[in-house]
Amino acid sequence: MSAEIIDGKKVAALMRDGVRSDVEQWVQKGNRAPFLQVILVGDDPASVVYTGTKTKACKDVGIETNTLVLQDTISARELKEVITGFNEDDSVDGILVQMPLPSHLSKYDVIESIDHRKDVDGFHPMNVGRLSVDQPCFRSCTPAGVMELFKHYSIPVKSKHAVVVGASNIVGSPMAVMLSRENASGKATTTICHKYTKDLTAHTINADILIVAAGQPHLIKPEMVKEGVVVIDVGINRVADEKSEKGYKLVGDVDFEAVRKKASWITPVPGGVGPMTVAMLMKNTLLAAKKSIYPSN
Ligand code: NDP
């Protein structure tokens, strides 16, 4: 067996086409274009690249955006004041604070200071809580993007055994919730694994659907999965590569070439889940502008 490739780049492009045409219609009806406010604290090179990718994608679909770059010495109180200003500004639909933050700032406090109705990343406890009780909310972009991939390829989730490796607040945990909840088109029986899971293979070997978001290059080997498994590799890891000009290459958390021989479907890295994350951010920003999730805003 050699798995079919789940082409996240292609599906994300289709999603972005859909958002672009919805934005056009929204503006043609006399509304202003959706607006995403990005906040970048400091000049971490990876964060600069990520915010650049997001703002480029915004422009591509007709969403207006601005990136406010703040000194990494900013105090918690000053940053909160900046966010409060955007919360109260009716011309701002979505607010995104790029993570990670400098160590003197609490990401929890910063996320909680964003108005949950503008939290297009889906990280605010109000959105996380509403997700867990299966109510409309902004859903964390990466796991929501994975659910879109299942939908696009008509990969059944209901009643399957889904195993999620990784339990972070932004990927693994909301992924497990979405897989198990009805409104997220889930209703899978879901297992979540983390560093303290005693025998990882004992769980992964039983997965019909295996989602890996551990940040550990090639953690998942072929002997850890069963024939026909659907594999979603969220991991993005830099590993040294002398052949590459940059001196490194990107690999996932799954030993792709070996595991694809046993899987029925598999995502590549890059070109799998990554582009879906950005496409979902575009979709969430449009939903925020339309006040589709929180109509009373
Ligand atoms: P975190 O480091 O926040 O979380 C990693 C999770 O994996 C933790 O729950 C950790 O367990 C668990 N874990 C680590 N090692 C193991 C192991 N050997 N066995 C089982 N569980 C393990 O990472 P993120 O969730 O933010 O990201 C995960 C990966 O996904 C990274 O490679 C990141 O770059 C990538 N990513 C990709 C995105 C995309 O768009 N494609 C978006 C976001 C992230 P514990 O809880 O016990 O610490």
Short mmCIF file of C-alpha atoms and ligand atoms in Angstrom, two decimals:
data_model
loop_
_atom_site.label_atom_id
_atom_site.label_comp_id
_atom_site.label_asym_id
_atom_site.label_seq_id
_atom_site.Cartn_x
_atom_site.Cartn_y
_atom_site.Cartn_z
CA MET A 1 0.00 0.00 0.00
CA SER A 2 1.11 3.56 -0.62
CA ALA A 3 -1.00 6.27 0.93
CA GLU A 4 -2.91 8.92 -0.99
CA ILE A 5 -1.47 12.34 -0.30
CA ILE A 6 -3.65 14.88 1.48
CA ASP A 7 -2.73 18.06 -0.38
CA GLY A 8 -3.14 20.87 2.14
CA LYS A 9 -1.70 23.42 -0.25
CA LYS A 10 -4.43 22.68 -2.78
CA VAL A 11 -7.28 22.62 -0.23
CA ALA A 12 -6.02 25.82 1.41
CA ALA A 13 -5.93 27.55 -1.99
CA LEU A 14 -9.56 26.50 -2.57
CA MET A 15 -10.52 27.81 0.87
CA ARG A 16 -8.79 31.09 0.20
CA ASP A 17 -10.63 31.38 -3.14
CA GLY A 18 -13.88 30.94 -1.19
CA VAL A 19 -12.93 33.57 1.39
CA ARG A 20 -11.85 35.98 -1.37
CA SER A 21 -15.19 35.73 -3.15
CA ASP A 22 -17.11 36.05 0.17
CA VAL A 23 -15.09 39.16 1.04
CA GLU A 24 -15.87 40.61 -2.41
CA GLN A 25 -19.61 40.01 -1.91
CA TRP A 26 -19.44 41.44 1.61
CA VAL A 27 -17.80 44.62 0.34
CA GLN A 28 -20.15 44.86 -2.66
CA LYS A 29 -23.04 44.98 -0.18
CA GLY A 30 -21.59 48.23 1.17
CA ASN A 31 -19.59 46.87 4.10
CA ARG A 32 -15.97 47.81 4.70
CA ALA A 33 -13.33 45.11 4.11
CA PRO A 34 -12.55 42.88 7.12
CA PHE A 35 -9.59 44.13 9.16
CA LEU A 36 -7.03 42.03 11.03
CA GLN A 37 -4.76 43.73 13.56
CA VAL A 38 -1.52 41.83 14.10
CA ILE A 39 0.68 42.57 17.12
CA LEU A 40 4.32 41.47 17.09
CA VAL A 41 6.33 41.93 20.27
CA GLY A 42 10.07 41.95 19.55
CA ASP A 43 11.87 40.80 16.44
CA ASP A 44 12.14 37.01 16.75
CA PRO A 45 13.05 35.99 13.15
CA ALA A 46 10.57 33.08 12.98
CA SER A 47 7.76 35.32 14.28
CA VAL A 48 8.62 37.96 11.69
CA VAL A 49 8.31 35.29 8.97
CA TYR A 50 4.99 33.96 10.39
CA THR A 51 3.39 37.40 10.64
CA GLY A 52 4.64 38.17 7.12
CA THR A 53 2.99 35.00 5.77
CA LYS A 54 -0.29 35.88 7.49
CA THR A 55 -0.42 39.48 6.29
CA LYS A 56 0.45 38.39 2.74
CA ALA A 57 -2.42 35.89 2.84
CA CYS A 58 -4.76 38.62 4.10
CA LYS A 59 -3.90 40.86 1.18
CA ASP A 60 -4.41 37.95 -1.21
CA VAL A 61 -8.05 37.50 -0.10
CA GLY A 62 -8.94 41.18 0.30
CA ILE A 63 -8.64 41.38 4.09
CA GLU A 64 -7.01 44.57 5.30
CA THR A 65 -4.31 44.23 7.88
CA ASN A 66 -1.71 46.09 9.85
CA THR A 67 1.19 44.80 11.95
CA LEU A 68 2.08 46.77 15.04
CA VAL A 69 5.65 45.98 16.09
CA LEU A 70 6.34 46.64 19.78
CA GLN A 71 9.62 46.66 21.68
CA ASP A 72 10.29 43.42 23.53
CA THR A 73 10.76 45.49 26.70
CA ILE A 74 7.08 46.51 26.73
CA SER A 75 5.40 45.97 30.11
CA ALA A 76 2.34 43.79 30.60
CA ARG A 77 0.28 46.88 31.50
CA GLU A 78 1.37 48.77 28.36
CA LEU A 79 0.62 45.80 26.11
CA LYS A 80 -2.80 45.38 27.73
CA GLU A 81 -3.55 49.06 27.04
CA VAL A 82 -2.65 48.58 23.38
CA ILE A 83 -4.92 45.53 23.12
CA THR A 84 -7.76 47.33 24.92
CA GLY A 85 -7.51 50.10 22.34
CA PHE A 86 -8.00 47.58 19.52
CA ASN A 87 -10.80 45.83 21.45
CA GLU A 88 -12.69 49.15 21.55
CA ASP A 89 -11.97 50.10 17.94
CA ASP A 90 -14.96 49.16 15.77
CA SER A 91 -12.83 49.21 12.64
CA VAL A 92 -10.80 46.23 13.96
CA ASP A 93 -12.49 42.85 13.42
CA GLY A 94 -9.75 40.44 14.46
CA ILE A 95 -6.75 40.73 16.79
CA LEU A 96 -3.79 38.38 16.64
CA VAL A 97 -0.84 38.54 19.04
CA GLN A 98 2.02 36.54 17.55
CA MET A 99 3.43 33.90 19.91
CA PRO A 100 5.87 33.31 21.54
CA LEU A 101 6.05 36.38 23.75
CA PRO A 102 9.12 37.57 25.68
CA SER A 103 9.41 35.63 28.94
CA HIS A 104 8.33 38.53 31.20
CA LEU A 105 4.86 38.51 29.59
CA SER A 106 2.24 35.88 30.43
CA LYS A 107 0.67 34.51 27.24
CA TYR A 108 -2.44 33.58 29.26
CA ASP A 109 -2.95 37.15 30.50
CA VAL A 110 -2.30 38.57 27.05
CA ILE A 111 -4.74 36.17 25.36
CA GLU A 112 -7.40 36.87 28.00
CA SER A 113 -7.07 40.60 27.43
CA ILE A 114 -8.20 40.19 23.79
CA ASP A 115 -11.97 40.59 23.31
CA HIS A 116 -13.08 36.99 22.68
CA ARG A 117 -15.27 38.27 19.84
CA LYS A 118 -12.10 39.40 18.04
CA ASP A 119 -9.98 36.36 19.01
CA VAL A 120 -9.53 34.97 15.50
CA ASP A 121 -6.77 32.61 16.71
CA GLY A 122 -9.36 30.86 18.90
CA PHE A 123 -7.06 30.86 21.96
CA HIS A 124 -9.22 32.86 24.42
CA PRO A 125 -10.68 30.75 27.28
CA MET A 126 -14.19 31.81 26.21
CA ASN A 127 -13.64 30.28 22.76
CA VAL A 128 -11.85 27.23 24.16
CA GLY A 129 -14.68 26.72 26.66
CA ARG A 130 -17.40 27.10 24.05
CA LEU A 131 -15.56 24.61 21.84
CA SER A 132 -15.57 22.09 24.66
CA VAL A 133 -19.35 22.39 25.05
CA ASP A 134 -19.83 22.20 21.26
CA GLN A 135 -21.09 25.77 20.86
CA PRO A 136 -20.22 28.25 18.07
CA CYS A 137 -16.81 29.83 18.70
CA PHE A 138 -13.61 30.84 17.01
CA ARG A 139 -11.79 27.54 16.63
CA SER A 140 -8.03 27.25 16.87
CA CYS A 141 -6.83 27.49 13.27
CA THR A 142 -4.55 24.42 13.02
CA PRO A 143 -6.98 21.77 14.31
CA ALA A 144 -9.89 23.46 12.51
CA GLY A 145 -7.80 23.23 9.33
CA VAL A 146 -7.32 19.50 9.92
CA MET A 147 -11.10 19.02 10.25
CA GLU A 148 -11.48 20.84 6.88
CA LEU A 149 -9.05 18.36 5.31
CA PHE A 150 -11.21 15.42 6.46
CA LYS A 151 -14.26 17.15 5.01
CA HIS A 152 -12.61 17.94 1.68
CA TYR A 153 -11.38 14.38 1.14
CA SER A 154 -14.57 12.79 2.59
CA ILE A 155 -12.46 10.92 5.14
CA PRO A 156 -14.90 9.55 7.72
CA VAL A 157 -14.29 10.58 11.32
CA LYS A 158 -17.50 9.51 13.07
CA SER A 159 -17.10 6.34 15.15
CA LYS A 160 -13.43 6.00 14.19
CA HIS A 161 -10.70 5.69 16.81
CA ALA A 162 -8.69 8.90 16.61
CA VAL A 163 -5.40 9.16 18.48
CA VAL A 164 -3.81 12.59 19.00
CA VAL A 165 -0.13 12.71 19.98
CA GLY A 166 0.52 16.08 21.65
CA ALA A 167 -1.70 17.96 24.08
CA SER A 168 -0.83 21.64 23.69
CA ASN A 169 -3.48 24.33 24.16
CA ILE A 170 -3.28 25.44 20.55
CA VAL A 171 -3.08 22.14 18.66
CA GLY A 172 -3.38 18.79 20.44
CA SER A 173 -6.05 19.58 23.04
CA PRO A 174 -8.49 21.46 20.76
CA MET A 175 -7.83 18.79 18.09
CA ALA A 176 -8.99 16.08 20.49
CA VAL A 177 -12.07 18.11 21.41
CA MET A 178 -13.01 18.77 17.76
CA LEU A 179 -12.56 15.10 16.89
CA SER A 180 -14.95 14.07 19.64
CA ARG A 181 -17.65 16.76 19.31
CA GLU A 182 -20.62 16.54 16.99
CA ASN A 183 -20.79 20.13 15.70
CA ALA A 184 -17.15 19.96 14.65
CA SER A 185 -18.13 16.93 12.47
CA GLY A 186 -16.24 14.73 14.88
CA LYS A 187 -17.86 12.03 17.02
CA ALA A 188 -14.73 9.92 16.93
CA THR A 189 -13.61 7.95 19.95
CA THR A 190 -10.57 9.95 20.91
CA THR A 191 -7.37 9.21 22.79
CA ILE A 192 -4.89 11.96 23.64
CA CYS A 193 -1.22 11.19 24.33
CA HIS A 194 1.58 13.36 25.73
CA LYS A 195 5.07 13.04 27.17
CA TYR A 196 3.81 11.09 30.17
CA THR A 197 1.99 8.50 28.07
CA LYS A 198 3.65 5.25 29.12
CA ASP A 199 3.56 3.17 25.96
CA LEU A 200 2.90 5.43 22.97
CA THR A 201 2.86 2.58 20.45
CA ALA A 202 0.14 0.75 22.44
CA HIS A 203 -2.14 3.69 21.53
CA THR A 204 -0.91 4.70 18.07
CA ILE A 205 -1.12 1.11 16.78
CA ASN A 206 -4.90 1.14 17.40
CA ALA A 207 -5.53 4.44 15.61
CA ASP A 208 -7.81 4.60 12.59
CA ILE A 209 -6.84 8.27 12.45
CA LEU A 210 -3.49 9.38 13.87
CA ILE A 211 -2.78 13.08 14.40
CA VAL A 212 0.72 13.96 15.50
CA ALA A 213 1.57 17.37 16.98
CA ALA A 214 4.52 16.73 19.29
CA GLY A 215 7.31 18.75 17.67
CA GLN A 216 9.57 15.66 17.61
CA PRO A 217 11.13 14.88 14.21
CA HIS A 218 10.18 11.42 12.94
CA LEU A 219 8.65 10.33 16.25
CA ILE A 220 6.18 8.06 14.47
CA LYS A 221 7.73 5.00 12.77
CA PRO A 222 5.94 2.44 10.60
CA GLU A 223 5.89 -0.21 13.33
CA MET A 224 3.78 2.18 15.45
CA VAL A 225 0.80 2.29 13.06
CA LYS A 226 -1.64 -0.19 11.60
CA GLU A 227 -2.32 -0.82 7.89
CA GLY A 228 -4.75 1.67 6.40
CA VAL A 229 -4.35 4.38 9.05
CA VAL A 230 -5.07 8.02 8.14
CA VAL A 231 -2.04 10.08 9.23
CA ILE A 232 -2.08 13.82 9.83
CA ASP A 233 1.37 15.23 10.57
CA VAL A 234 1.15 18.65 12.19
CA GLY A 235 4.81 18.83 13.24
CA ILE A 236 7.21 21.26 11.64
CA ASN A 237 10.82 20.63 12.64
CA ARG A 238 14.07 22.03 11.30
CA VAL A 239 16.76 19.37 10.89
CA ALA A 240 20.30 19.92 9.62
CA ASP A 241 20.70 19.23 5.90
CA GLU A 242 24.07 19.83 4.26
CA LYS A 243 22.53 19.51 0.78
CA SER A 244 20.21 22.46 1.36
CA GLU A 245 21.45 26.02 0.79
CA LYS A 246 19.89 27.07 4.08
CA GLY A 247 21.67 24.26 5.91
CA TYR A 248 18.43 22.73 7.13
CA LYS A 249 15.22 21.17 5.90
CA LEU A 250 11.72 20.93 7.36
CA VAL A 251 10.43 17.54 8.46
CA GLY A 252 7.31 16.45 10.28
CA ASP A 253 6.77 14.31 13.35
CA VAL A 254 6.16 11.27 11.14
CA ASP A 255 8.71 9.21 9.20
CA PHE A 256 6.82 10.06 6.01
CA GLU A 257 8.46 7.74 3.46
CA ALA A 258 8.22 4.66 5.68
CA VAL A 259 4.80 5.33 7.19
CA ARG A 260 3.14 6.16 3.87
CA LYS A 261 3.68 2.52 2.81
CA LYS A 262 1.19 1.43 5.50
CA ALA A 263 -1.20 4.40 5.58
CA SER A 264 -4.29 4.98 3.44
CA TRP A 265 -3.98 8.79 3.59
CA ILE A 266 -1.10 10.99 4.77
CA THR A 267 -0.19 14.69 4.89
CA PRO A 268 3.27 15.77 3.72
CA VAL A 269 5.48 18.32 5.53
CA PRO A 270 5.64 20.94 4.19
CA GLY A 271 2.43 21.32 2.16
CA GLY A 272 0.03 19.50 4.49
CA VAL A 273 -1.44 21.13 7.57
CA GLY A 274 0.61 24.39 7.51
CA PRO A 275 -1.23 26.13 4.63
CA MET A 276 -4.58 25.16 6.21
CA THR A 277 -3.70 27.05 9.40
CA VAL A 278 -3.32 30.30 7.47
CA ALA A 279 -6.47 29.67 5.41
CA MET A 280 -8.48 29.11 8.62
CA LEU A 281 -7.19 32.41 10.01
CA MET A 282 -8.57 34.14 6.92
CA LYS A 283 -11.90 32.39 7.40
CA ASN A 284 -12.06 33.32 11.09
CA THR A 285 -11.31 36.98 10.29
CA LEU A 286 -14.16 37.05 7.78
CA LEU A 287 -16.48 35.45 10.36
CA ALA A 288 -15.42 38.12 12.87
CA ALA A 289 -16.18 40.91 10.40
CA LYS A 290 -19.60 39.42 9.65
CA LYS A 291 -20.21 38.87 13.37
CA SER A 292 -21.28 35.35 12.46
CA ILE A 293 -20.10 33.73 15.71
CA TYR A 294 -21.11 36.45 18.18
CA PRO A 295 -23.98 38.34 16.53
CA SER A 296 -24.50 40.72 19.47
CA ASN A 297 -21.04 42.26 19.02
P1 NDP B 1 4.09 22.16 22.11
O1 NDP B 1 5.55 21.99 22.34
O2 NDP B 1 3.35 23.27 22.76
O3 NDP B 1 3.34 20.80 22.50
C1 NDP B 1 3.87 19.54 22.16
C2 NDP B 1 3.01 18.46 22.75
O4 NDP B 1 3.54 17.21 22.38
C3 NDP B 1 2.98 18.47 24.29
O5 NDP B 1 1.68 18.15 24.72
C4 NDP B 1 3.97 17.39 24.68
O6 NDP B 1 3.62 16.70 25.88
C5 NDP B 1 3.79 16.40 23.52
N1 NDP B 1 4.98 15.59 23.30
C6 NDP B 1 6.25 16.00 23.12
N2 NDP B 1 7.07 14.94 22.93
C7 NDP B 1 6.29 13.86 22.99
C8 NDP B 1 6.56 12.46 22.86
N3 NDP B 1 7.80 11.99 22.65
N4 NDP B 1 5.50 11.61 22.99
C9 NDP B 1 4.26 12.06 23.21
N5 NDP B 1 3.94 13.36 23.32
C10 NDP B 1 4.96 14.26 23.21
O7 NDP B 1 3.93 22.23 20.53
P2 NDP B 1 2.69 22.73 19.59
O8 NDP B 1 1.47 21.96 19.92
O9 NDP B 1 2.66 24.19 19.56
O10 NDP B 1 3.25 22.26 18.17
C11 NDP B 1 3.51 20.89 17.89
C12 NDP B 1 4.19 20.80 16.55
O11 NDP B 1 3.32 21.29 15.56
C13 NDP B 1 5.47 21.62 16.42
O12 NDP B 1 6.37 20.94 15.57
C14 NDP B 1 5.01 22.91 15.76
O13 NDP B 1 6.03 23.54 15.03
C15 NDP B 1 3.92 22.36 14.86
N6 NDP B 1 2.88 23.32 14.54
C16 NDP B 1 2.47 23.33 13.25
C17 NDP B 1 1.47 24.18 12.87
C18 NDP B 1 1.03 24.11 11.46
O14 NDP B 1 0.37 25.05 11.02
N7 NDP B 1 1.34 23.05 10.73
C19 NDP B 1 0.83 25.11 13.79
C20 NDP B 1 1.27 24.95 15.16
C21 NDP B 1 2.27 24.07 15.49
P3 NDP B 1 3.48 17.46 27.32
O15 NDP B 1 2.11 18.11 27.28
O16 NDP B 1 3.53 16.36 28.31
O17 NDP B 1 4.60 18.44 27.37
#
